[in-house]
Short mmCIF file of C-alpha atoms and ligand atoms in Angstrom, two decimals:
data_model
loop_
_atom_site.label_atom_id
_atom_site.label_comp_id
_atom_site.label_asym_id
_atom_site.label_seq_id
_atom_site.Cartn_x
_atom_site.Cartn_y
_atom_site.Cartn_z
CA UNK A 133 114.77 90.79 116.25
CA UNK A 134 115.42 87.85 114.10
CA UNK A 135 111.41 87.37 113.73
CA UNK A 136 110.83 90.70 112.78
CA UNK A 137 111.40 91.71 108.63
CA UNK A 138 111.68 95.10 109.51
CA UNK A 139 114.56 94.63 111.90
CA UNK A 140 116.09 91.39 110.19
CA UNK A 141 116.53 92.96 106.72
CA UNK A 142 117.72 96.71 107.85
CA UNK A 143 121.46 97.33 107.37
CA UNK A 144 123.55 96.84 110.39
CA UNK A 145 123.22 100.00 113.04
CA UNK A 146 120.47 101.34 111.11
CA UNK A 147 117.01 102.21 112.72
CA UNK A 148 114.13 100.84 110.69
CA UNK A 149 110.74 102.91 110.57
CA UNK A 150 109.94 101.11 107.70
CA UNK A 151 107.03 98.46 107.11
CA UNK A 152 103.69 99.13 109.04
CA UNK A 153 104.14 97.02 112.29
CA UNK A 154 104.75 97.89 115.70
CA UNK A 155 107.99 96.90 118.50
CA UNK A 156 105.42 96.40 120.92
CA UNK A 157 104.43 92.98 122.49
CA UNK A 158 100.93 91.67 121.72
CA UNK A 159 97.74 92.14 123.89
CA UNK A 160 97.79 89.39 126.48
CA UNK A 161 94.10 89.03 125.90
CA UNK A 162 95.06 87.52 122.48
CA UNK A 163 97.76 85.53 123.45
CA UNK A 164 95.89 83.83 126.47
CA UNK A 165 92.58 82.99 123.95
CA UNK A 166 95.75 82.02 121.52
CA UNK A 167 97.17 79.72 124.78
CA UNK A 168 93.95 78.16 125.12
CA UNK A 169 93.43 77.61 121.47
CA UNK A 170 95.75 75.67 121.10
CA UNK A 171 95.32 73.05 124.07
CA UNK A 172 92.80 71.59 121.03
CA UNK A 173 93.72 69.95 117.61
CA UNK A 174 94.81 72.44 114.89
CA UNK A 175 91.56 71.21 112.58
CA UNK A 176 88.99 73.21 109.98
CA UNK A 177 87.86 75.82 112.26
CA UNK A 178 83.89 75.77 112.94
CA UNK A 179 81.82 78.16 110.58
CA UNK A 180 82.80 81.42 111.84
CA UNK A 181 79.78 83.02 110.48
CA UNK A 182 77.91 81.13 113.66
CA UNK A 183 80.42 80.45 116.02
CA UNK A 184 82.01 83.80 117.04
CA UNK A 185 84.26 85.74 114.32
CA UNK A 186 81.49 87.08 112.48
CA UNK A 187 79.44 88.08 115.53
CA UNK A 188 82.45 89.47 117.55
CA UNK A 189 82.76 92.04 114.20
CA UNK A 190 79.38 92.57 114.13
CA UNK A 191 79.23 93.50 117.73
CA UNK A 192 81.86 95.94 117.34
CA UNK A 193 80.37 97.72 114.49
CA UNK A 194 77.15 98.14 116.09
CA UNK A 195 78.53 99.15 119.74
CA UNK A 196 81.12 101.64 118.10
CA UNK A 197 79.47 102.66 115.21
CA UNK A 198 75.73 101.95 115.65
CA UNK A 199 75.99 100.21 112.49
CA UNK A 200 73.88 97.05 111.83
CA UNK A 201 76.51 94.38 110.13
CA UNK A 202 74.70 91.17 110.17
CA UNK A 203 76.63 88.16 109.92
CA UNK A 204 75.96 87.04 106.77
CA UNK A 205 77.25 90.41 105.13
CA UNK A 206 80.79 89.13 106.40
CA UNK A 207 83.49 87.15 104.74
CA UNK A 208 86.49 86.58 106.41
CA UNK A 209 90.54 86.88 104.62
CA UNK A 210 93.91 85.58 105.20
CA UNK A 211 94.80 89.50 104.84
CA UNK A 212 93.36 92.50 103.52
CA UNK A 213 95.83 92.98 100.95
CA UNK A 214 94.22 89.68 99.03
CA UNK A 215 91.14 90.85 99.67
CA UNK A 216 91.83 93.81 97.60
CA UNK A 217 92.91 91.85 94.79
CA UNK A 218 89.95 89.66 94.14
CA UNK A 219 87.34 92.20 94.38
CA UNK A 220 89.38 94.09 91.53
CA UNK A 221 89.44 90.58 90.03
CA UNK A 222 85.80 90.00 90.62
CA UNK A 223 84.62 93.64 89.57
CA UNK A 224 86.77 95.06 86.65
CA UNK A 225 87.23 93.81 82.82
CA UNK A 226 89.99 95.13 81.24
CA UNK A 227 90.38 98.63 80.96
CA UNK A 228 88.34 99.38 83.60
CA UNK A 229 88.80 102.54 85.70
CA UNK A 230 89.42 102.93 89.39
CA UNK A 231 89.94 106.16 91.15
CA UNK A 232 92.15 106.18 94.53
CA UNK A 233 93.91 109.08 96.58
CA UNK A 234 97.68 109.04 96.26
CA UNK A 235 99.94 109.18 97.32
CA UNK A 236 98.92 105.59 98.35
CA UNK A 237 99.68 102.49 99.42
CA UNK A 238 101.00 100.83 96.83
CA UNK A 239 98.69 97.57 97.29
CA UNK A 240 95.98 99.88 96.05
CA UNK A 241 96.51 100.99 92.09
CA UNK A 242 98.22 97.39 92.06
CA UNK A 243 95.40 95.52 93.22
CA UNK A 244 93.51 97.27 90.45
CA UNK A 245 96.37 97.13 87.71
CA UNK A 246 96.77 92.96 88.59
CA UNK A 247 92.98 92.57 87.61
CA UNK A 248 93.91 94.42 83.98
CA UNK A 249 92.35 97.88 85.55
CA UNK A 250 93.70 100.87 85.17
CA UNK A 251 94.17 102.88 88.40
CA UNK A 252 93.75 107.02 87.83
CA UNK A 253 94.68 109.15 91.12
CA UNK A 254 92.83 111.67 93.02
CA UNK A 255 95.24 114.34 94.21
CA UNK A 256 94.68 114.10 98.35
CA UNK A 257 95.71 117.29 100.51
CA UNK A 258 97.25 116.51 103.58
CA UNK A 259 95.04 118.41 105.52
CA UNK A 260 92.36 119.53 103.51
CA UNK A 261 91.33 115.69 101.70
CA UNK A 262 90.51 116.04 98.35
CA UNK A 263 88.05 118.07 96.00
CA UNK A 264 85.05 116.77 94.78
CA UNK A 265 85.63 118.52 91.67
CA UNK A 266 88.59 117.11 91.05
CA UNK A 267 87.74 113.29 91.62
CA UNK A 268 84.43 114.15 89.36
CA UNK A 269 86.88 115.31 86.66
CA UNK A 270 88.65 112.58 87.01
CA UNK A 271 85.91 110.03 85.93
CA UNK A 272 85.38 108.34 82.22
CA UNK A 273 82.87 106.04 80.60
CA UNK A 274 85.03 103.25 82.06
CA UNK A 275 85.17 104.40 85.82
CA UNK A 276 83.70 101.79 87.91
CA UNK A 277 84.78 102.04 91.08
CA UNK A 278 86.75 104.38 93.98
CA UNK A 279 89.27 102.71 96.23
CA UNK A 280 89.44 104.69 99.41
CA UNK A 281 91.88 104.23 102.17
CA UNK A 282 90.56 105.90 105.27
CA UNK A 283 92.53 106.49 107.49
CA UNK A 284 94.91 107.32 104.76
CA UNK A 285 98.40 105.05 104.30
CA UNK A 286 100.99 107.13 104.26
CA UNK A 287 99.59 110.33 105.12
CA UNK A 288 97.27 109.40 108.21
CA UNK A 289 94.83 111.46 107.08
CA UNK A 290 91.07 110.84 108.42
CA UNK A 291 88.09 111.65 106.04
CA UNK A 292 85.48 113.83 108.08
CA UNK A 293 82.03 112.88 107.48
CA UNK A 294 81.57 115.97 105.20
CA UNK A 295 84.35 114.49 103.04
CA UNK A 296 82.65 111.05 102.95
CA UNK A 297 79.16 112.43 102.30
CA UNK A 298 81.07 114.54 99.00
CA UNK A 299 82.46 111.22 98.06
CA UNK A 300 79.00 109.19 98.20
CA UNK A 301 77.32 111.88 95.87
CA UNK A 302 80.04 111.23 93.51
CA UNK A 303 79.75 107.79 93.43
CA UNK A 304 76.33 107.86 93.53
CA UNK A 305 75.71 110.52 90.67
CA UNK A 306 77.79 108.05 88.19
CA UNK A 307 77.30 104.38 90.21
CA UNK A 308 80.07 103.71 91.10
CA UNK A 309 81.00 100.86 93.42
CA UNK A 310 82.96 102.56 96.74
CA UNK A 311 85.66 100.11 98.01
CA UNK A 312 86.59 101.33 101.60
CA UNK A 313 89.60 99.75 103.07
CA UNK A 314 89.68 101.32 106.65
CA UNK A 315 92.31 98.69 108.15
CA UNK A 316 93.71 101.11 110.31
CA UNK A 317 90.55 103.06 111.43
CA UNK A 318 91.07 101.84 115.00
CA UNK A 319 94.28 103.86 115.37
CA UNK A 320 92.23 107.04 115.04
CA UNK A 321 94.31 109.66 117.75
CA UNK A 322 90.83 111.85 118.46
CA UNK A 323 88.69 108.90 117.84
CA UNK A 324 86.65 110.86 115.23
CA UNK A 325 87.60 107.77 112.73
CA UNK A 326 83.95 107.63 110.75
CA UNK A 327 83.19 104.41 108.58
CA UNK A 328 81.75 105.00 105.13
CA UNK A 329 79.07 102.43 105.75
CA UNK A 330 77.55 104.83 108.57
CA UNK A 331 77.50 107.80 106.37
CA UNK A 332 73.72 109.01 105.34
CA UNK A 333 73.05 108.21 101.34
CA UNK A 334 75.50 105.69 101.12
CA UNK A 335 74.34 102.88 98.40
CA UNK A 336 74.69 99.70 100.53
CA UNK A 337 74.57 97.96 96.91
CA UNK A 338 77.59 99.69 95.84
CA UNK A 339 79.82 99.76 98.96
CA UNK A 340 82.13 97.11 100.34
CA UNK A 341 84.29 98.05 103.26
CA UNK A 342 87.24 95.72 104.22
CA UNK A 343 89.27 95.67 107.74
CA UNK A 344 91.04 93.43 110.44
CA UNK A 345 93.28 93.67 113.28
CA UNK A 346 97.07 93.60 111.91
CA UNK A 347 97.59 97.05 112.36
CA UNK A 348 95.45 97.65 115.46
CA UNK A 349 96.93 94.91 117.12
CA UNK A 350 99.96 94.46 115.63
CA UNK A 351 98.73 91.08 114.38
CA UNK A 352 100.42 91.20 110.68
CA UNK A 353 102.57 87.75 111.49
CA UNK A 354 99.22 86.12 112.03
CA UNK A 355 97.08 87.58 109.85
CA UNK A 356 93.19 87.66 109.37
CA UNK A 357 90.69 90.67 108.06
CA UNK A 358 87.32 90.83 106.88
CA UNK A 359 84.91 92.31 104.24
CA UNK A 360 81.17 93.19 104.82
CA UNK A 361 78.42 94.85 102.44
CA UNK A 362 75.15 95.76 103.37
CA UNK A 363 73.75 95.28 100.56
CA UNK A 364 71.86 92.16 99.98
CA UNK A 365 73.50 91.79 96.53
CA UNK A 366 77.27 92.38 96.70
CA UNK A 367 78.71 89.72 98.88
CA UNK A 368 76.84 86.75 97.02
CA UNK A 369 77.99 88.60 93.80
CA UNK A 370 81.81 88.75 94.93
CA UNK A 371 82.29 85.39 96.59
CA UNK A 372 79.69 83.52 94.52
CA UNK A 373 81.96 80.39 93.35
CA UNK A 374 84.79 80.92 95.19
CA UNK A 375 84.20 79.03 98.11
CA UNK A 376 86.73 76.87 99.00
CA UNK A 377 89.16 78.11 96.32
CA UNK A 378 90.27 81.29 98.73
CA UNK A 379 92.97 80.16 101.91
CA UNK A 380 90.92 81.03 105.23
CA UNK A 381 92.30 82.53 107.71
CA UNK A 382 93.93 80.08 109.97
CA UNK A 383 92.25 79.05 112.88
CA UNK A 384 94.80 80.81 115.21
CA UNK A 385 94.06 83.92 113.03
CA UNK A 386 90.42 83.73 113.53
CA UNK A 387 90.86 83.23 117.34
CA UNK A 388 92.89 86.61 117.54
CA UNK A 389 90.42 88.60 115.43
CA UNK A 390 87.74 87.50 117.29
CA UNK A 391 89.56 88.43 120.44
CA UNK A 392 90.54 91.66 118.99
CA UNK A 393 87.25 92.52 118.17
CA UNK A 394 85.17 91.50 120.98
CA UNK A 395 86.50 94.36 123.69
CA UNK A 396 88.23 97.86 123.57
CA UNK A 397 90.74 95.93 125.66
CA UNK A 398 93.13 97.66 128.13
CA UNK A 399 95.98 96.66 125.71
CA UNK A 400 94.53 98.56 122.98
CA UNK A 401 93.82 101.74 125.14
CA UNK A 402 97.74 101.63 126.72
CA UNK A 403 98.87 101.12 122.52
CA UNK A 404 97.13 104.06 121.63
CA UNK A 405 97.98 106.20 124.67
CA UNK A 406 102.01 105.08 123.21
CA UNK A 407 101.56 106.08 119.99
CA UNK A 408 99.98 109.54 120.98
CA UNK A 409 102.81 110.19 122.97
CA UNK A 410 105.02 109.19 120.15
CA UNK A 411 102.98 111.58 117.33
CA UNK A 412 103.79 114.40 119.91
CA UNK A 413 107.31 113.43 119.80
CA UNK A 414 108.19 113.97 116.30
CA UNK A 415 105.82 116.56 115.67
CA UNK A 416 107.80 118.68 118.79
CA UNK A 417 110.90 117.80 117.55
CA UNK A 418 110.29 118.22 113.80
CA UNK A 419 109.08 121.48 114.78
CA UNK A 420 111.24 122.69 116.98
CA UNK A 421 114.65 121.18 115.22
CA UNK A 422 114.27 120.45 111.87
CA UNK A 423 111.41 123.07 110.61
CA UNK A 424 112.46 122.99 106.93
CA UNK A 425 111.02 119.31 106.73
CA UNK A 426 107.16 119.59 105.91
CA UNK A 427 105.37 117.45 108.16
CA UNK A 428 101.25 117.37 109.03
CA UNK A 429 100.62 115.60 112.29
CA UNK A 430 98.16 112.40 111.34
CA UNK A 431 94.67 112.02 112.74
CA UNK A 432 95.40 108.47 112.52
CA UNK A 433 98.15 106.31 112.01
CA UNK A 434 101.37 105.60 113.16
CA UNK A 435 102.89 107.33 110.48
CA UNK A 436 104.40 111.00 109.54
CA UNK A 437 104.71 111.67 105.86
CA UNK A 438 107.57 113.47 105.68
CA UNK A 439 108.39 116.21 102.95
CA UNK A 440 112.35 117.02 102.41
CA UNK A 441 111.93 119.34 99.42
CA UNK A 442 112.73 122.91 100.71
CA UNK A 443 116.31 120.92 102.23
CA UNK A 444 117.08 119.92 99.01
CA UNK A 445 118.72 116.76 99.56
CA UNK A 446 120.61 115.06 96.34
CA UNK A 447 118.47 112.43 95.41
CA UNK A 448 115.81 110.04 96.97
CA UNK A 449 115.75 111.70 100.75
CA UNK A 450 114.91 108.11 102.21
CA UNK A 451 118.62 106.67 100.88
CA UNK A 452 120.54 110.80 102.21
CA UNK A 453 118.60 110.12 105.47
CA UNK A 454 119.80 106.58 105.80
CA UNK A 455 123.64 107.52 104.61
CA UNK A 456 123.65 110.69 106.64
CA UNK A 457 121.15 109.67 109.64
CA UNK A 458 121.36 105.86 109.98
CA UNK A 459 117.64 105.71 109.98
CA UNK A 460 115.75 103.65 108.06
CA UNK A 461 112.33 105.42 106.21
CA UNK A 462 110.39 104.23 103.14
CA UNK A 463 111.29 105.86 100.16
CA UNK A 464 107.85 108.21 98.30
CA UNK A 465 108.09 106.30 95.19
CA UNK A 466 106.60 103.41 96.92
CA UNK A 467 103.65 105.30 97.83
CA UNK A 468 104.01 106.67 93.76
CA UNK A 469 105.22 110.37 95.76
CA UNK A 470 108.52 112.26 94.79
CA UNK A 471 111.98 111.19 95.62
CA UNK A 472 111.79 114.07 98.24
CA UNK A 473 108.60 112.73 100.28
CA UNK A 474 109.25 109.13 102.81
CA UNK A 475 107.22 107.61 105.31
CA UNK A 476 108.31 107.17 108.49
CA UNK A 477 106.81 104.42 111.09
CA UNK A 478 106.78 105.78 114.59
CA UNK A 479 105.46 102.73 116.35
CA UNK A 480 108.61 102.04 118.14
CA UNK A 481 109.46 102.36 121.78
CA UNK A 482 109.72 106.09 122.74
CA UNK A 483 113.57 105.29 123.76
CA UNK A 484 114.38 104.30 120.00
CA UNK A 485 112.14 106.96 118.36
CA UNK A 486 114.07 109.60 120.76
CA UNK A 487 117.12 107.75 119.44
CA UNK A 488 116.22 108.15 115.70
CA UNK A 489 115.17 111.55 116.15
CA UNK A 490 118.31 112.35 117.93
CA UNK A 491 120.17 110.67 114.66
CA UNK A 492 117.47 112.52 111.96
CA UNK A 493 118.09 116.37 113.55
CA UNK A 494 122.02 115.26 113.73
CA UNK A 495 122.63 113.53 110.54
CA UNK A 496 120.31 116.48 108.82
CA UNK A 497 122.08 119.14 110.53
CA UNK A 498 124.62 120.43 107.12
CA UNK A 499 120.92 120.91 104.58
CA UNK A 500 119.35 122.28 107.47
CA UNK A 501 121.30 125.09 108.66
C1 PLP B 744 95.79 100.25 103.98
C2 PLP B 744 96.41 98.91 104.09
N1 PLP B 744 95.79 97.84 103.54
C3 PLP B 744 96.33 96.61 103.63
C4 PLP B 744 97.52 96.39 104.28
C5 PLP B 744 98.03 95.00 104.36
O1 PLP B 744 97.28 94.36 105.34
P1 PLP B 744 97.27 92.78 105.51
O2 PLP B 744 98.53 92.44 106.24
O3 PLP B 744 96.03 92.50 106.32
O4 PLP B 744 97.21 92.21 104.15
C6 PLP B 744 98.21 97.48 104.85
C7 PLP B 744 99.51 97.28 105.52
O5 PLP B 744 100.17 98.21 105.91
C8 PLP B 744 97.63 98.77 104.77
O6 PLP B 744 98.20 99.84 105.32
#
């Protein structure tokens, strides 16, 4: 697995459920478009605001979400990640205020903290979200914005339209601009995944929402995401002068998202259908052999936030779980969680999940009993 990071940097023997990507092969929908794609010259890509990207996304949101995204509300990234970053740069002086949900991400707060922000967190309840009290106590005279990851990285939560609606009032009662990152919204497990810009109230004005297909379809090597606002004001605002100066993504990119986008393909359907199978998996076996480890089954996601407290492990439990398991997780810190919270990826095969589940209820076995 010399192409994959995941694989290539774990230590020898060890079982990576690491960094958000999947051991699955890509849709052959995207690799044939990618086939043909390539039987041209590798030059500037035509406009994709008229030629296909734009509408493909468009299409989508209005099939799926009978919401109206018109073309020229779009701008298209190299990767959401750097779209993060300069809307924080665009939006916030110094000092500024954004409010996320952590544990989070880590991309998040540092997208805000890289633009001289400062990023305050909103305590989020695995199962319950978060209280609008709370996130209104949380904002100051230099608020300006809420970052909001839905479905949640690393918890997998998904906001319910209730939640969203409690969130719009907020932002609403003190203007605040709503950033919605919902990259992984089409690995929802009950399909219940609902985008902020369909929720009743929202201020188009004072919402962007940014996406892609890396997670969905396992397309992080490639790259390629987008932002839209439906406000007439916000994109102009954001990307006024910047033409040109921001990397597109590449051609090949733009080819798979459009792909991605254009069809529910079977692919897609088969992926999901995997990684419900899988969420069964380690929520059975987490129940059944290693109860002491807190664990909420996501609505989304492929991953289980994993809480080793009541086992009391020495330590950060990602590096005891790797020493005693030979299984690979991400440590809480990076999601700014305690040492005894990790994140484990459980997009693998169901053979090597079984295998580092096997290795997790073994290697765990002298805290558990
Ligand atoms: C919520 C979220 N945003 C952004 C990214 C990074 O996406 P990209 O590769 O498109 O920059 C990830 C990757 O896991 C993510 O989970």
């Amino acid at each position: 697995m010399d192409f994959s990071r995941r694989w290539s940097t774990a230590a020898p023997g060890v079982i990576p459920l690491t960094i958000a990507d999947m051991d699955f092969a890509p849709d052959p929908a995207i690799v044939t478009a990618l086939q043909e794609r390539l039987r041209h010259p590798l030059v500037y890509p035509q406009p994709y605001s008229t030629s296909g990207v734009a509408q493909d996304i468009g299409d989508y949101y209005r099939r799926t979400h009978r919401v109206d995204v018109p073309v020229e509300r779009i701008r298209i990234f190299a990767s959401t990640a750097a779209a993060m970053y300069v809307i924080f740069d665009r939006v916030l002086e110094a000092g500024d205020e954004v409010l996320y949900f952590a544990p989070s991400y880590h991309h998040l707060p540092d997208s805000v903290t890289a633009a001289g922000g400062r990023a305050v967190p909103v305590e989020l309840h695995p199962s319950e979200g978060f209280d609008p009290e709370k996130l209104r106590s949380r904002i100051g005279p230099r608020t300006k914005a809420v970052l909001i990851c839905n479905p949640h990285n690393p918890t997998g939560h998904q906001f319910s339209r209730e939640q969203l609606r409690d969130l719009v009032a907020v932002a609403a009662e003190h203007d605040l601009l709503i950033v919605a990152n919902e990259l992984h919204s089409r690995l929802s497990h009950d399909g219940a995944f609902v985008p902020l810009s369909s929720v009743e109230g929202v201020s188009h004005d004072r919402l962007i929402t940014l996406s892609g297909a890396t997670k969905s379809h396992n397309l992080s090597g490639l790259g390629g995401a987008f932002a839209f606002s439906l406000g007439e004001s916000l994109i102009p605002r954001l990307w006024a002068e910047l033409a040109g100066r921001l990397p597109s993504p590449s051609a090949l990119a733009q080819t798979a998202l459009s792909c991605a986008y254009r069809e529910d393909s079977p692919w897609l359907r088969t992926t999901l259908d995997v990684l419900g199978g899988n969420r069964r998996m380690v929520s059975r076996q987490f129940r059944e052999n290693l109860p002491a480890v807190r664990f909420l089954e996501p609505a989304a996601t492929y991953f289980a936030w994993l809480d080793f407290s009541a086992l009391r492990l020495e330590g950060d439990a990602a590096e005891v779980v790797q020493d005693a398991c030979r299984v690979a997780l991400l440590p809480g810190a990076e999601f700014g969680a305690p040492a005894a919270f990790a994140r484990m990826t459980f997009a693998s095969t169901p053979d090597t999940l079984q295998l580092a589940l096997t290795r997790l209820i073994e290697g765990l076995s002298p805290w558990h009993s």
